[in-house]
Amino acid sequence: MKKITSTLTLVLAVSACTQSQPAKEGTSPAVRADQYCSGDHYRAPTGTLKASRIDEASFSEPGLYEGPVWRDGHLYFSRFGFEQGFPSSIMGFDGRDVSVAAADTGTNGLALDNQGQLIAGAHKYKAVVRYLLPSGEHDVLAGEYEGHVFNSPNDLTMSSTGDIYFTDPDFQRAAAPGGQDATRVYRVDAQGRVSVVDDSIANPNGVSLSPDEQTLYVAGGGSEGFVRAYQLQDGAPGPGKTLLADVAVPDGMAIDCLGNIYVTEHTERRVRVVSPEGEELAVINVDANVTNGAFGGQDGKTLYLTGAGALWSIQLDVAGLPY
């Protein structure tokens, strides 16, 4: 990496702009689109595009950047290696330098809870955890299912009503003892109860919610991958339906304010942009294996992408969700 500075001193504070407001009587709770999408003059990307590598964030050691999330003018993401235990830290990029935000976290995917705190899939603890920065203190939000720890929680998202949806492949199962007998997608409701969304996907990976929080998207399946869509009723998912087939090694996803899905194809080094109906709109190419994406920047219209030793960005004509 060209430049790593000392641990960030920025603390993720509770912010009114990211808190879920109580629902008024007779109305539905606010959704994330209310916070991040103004609805003005948005235009979806089309054609073939190319994201630019952020040179300040490049590094040459074997490993991956994963789980980007935009918060308070910083892009946070996990950096993990392939050594025993898959050591991982949370990094921060402020537009100029990359810094260690919290060391030895054992994290993969990152997201925000409804108080603006960082939550993560942590293979080190085989759990979904909440992190405080810069101390690195954490609380376990979901640590087991039917008496056993998870395999290696990978990607996650939280709804405005407090439901967490996360994927549990076996990519980093060896990071710690124990695990599950299958790879699954899970829901953790606001009371902390864990239930299975889908147990039929080989190594489910990316997971995202539509802006209106009526649809859950999950990517997985490896070399013969796909994206499934699940309609939600009071947070409970219905049967999954294939939205996009023939996805080569799908990884993480990003969602824009028009509801379009940005699916990373890891080894193809590209992002496929599809509409909520599954129509392919655009392809965004990068120059290394790509893992995940999130929207950020001052106007929310910069798409950041993580991958093998690299960050990329591309300015679009549509804002999107920050994880």
XYZ file of N, CA and C in Angstrom, residues 1 11 42 77 201-202 234 244 262 271 316:
33
model
N 0.851 -1.181 0.000
C 0.000 0.000 0.000
C 0.884 1.225 0.000
N -14.516 9.063 15.604
C -15.440 8.143 16.255
C -16.767 8.216 15.529
N -32.254 12.018 -11.394
C -31.447 10.810 -11.410
C -31.521 10.152 -12.782
N -13.842 0.073 5.054
C -13.863 -1.235 4.415
C -12.951 -2.171 5.191
N -28.602 -22.116 -1.358
C -27.589 -21.442 -2.174
C -26.207 -21.902 -1.742
N -25.420 -22.392 -2.682
C -24.038 -22.744 -2.390
C -23.238 -21.456 -2.190
N -43.558 -7.493 6.273
C -43.211 -7.222 7.672
C -41.841 -7.799 8.020
N -31.533 -12.549 -11.858
C -30.471 -12.523 -12.863
C -29.737 -13.848 -12.812
N -26.274 -3.292 -8.542
C -24.921 -3.306 -9.085
C -24.238 -4.576 -8.563
N -18.733 -5.015 -12.969
C -19.995 -4.859 -12.256
C -21.100 -4.811 -13.297
N -21.398 8.838 -11.026
C -22.590 8.508 -11.787
C -23.614 9.630 -11.683
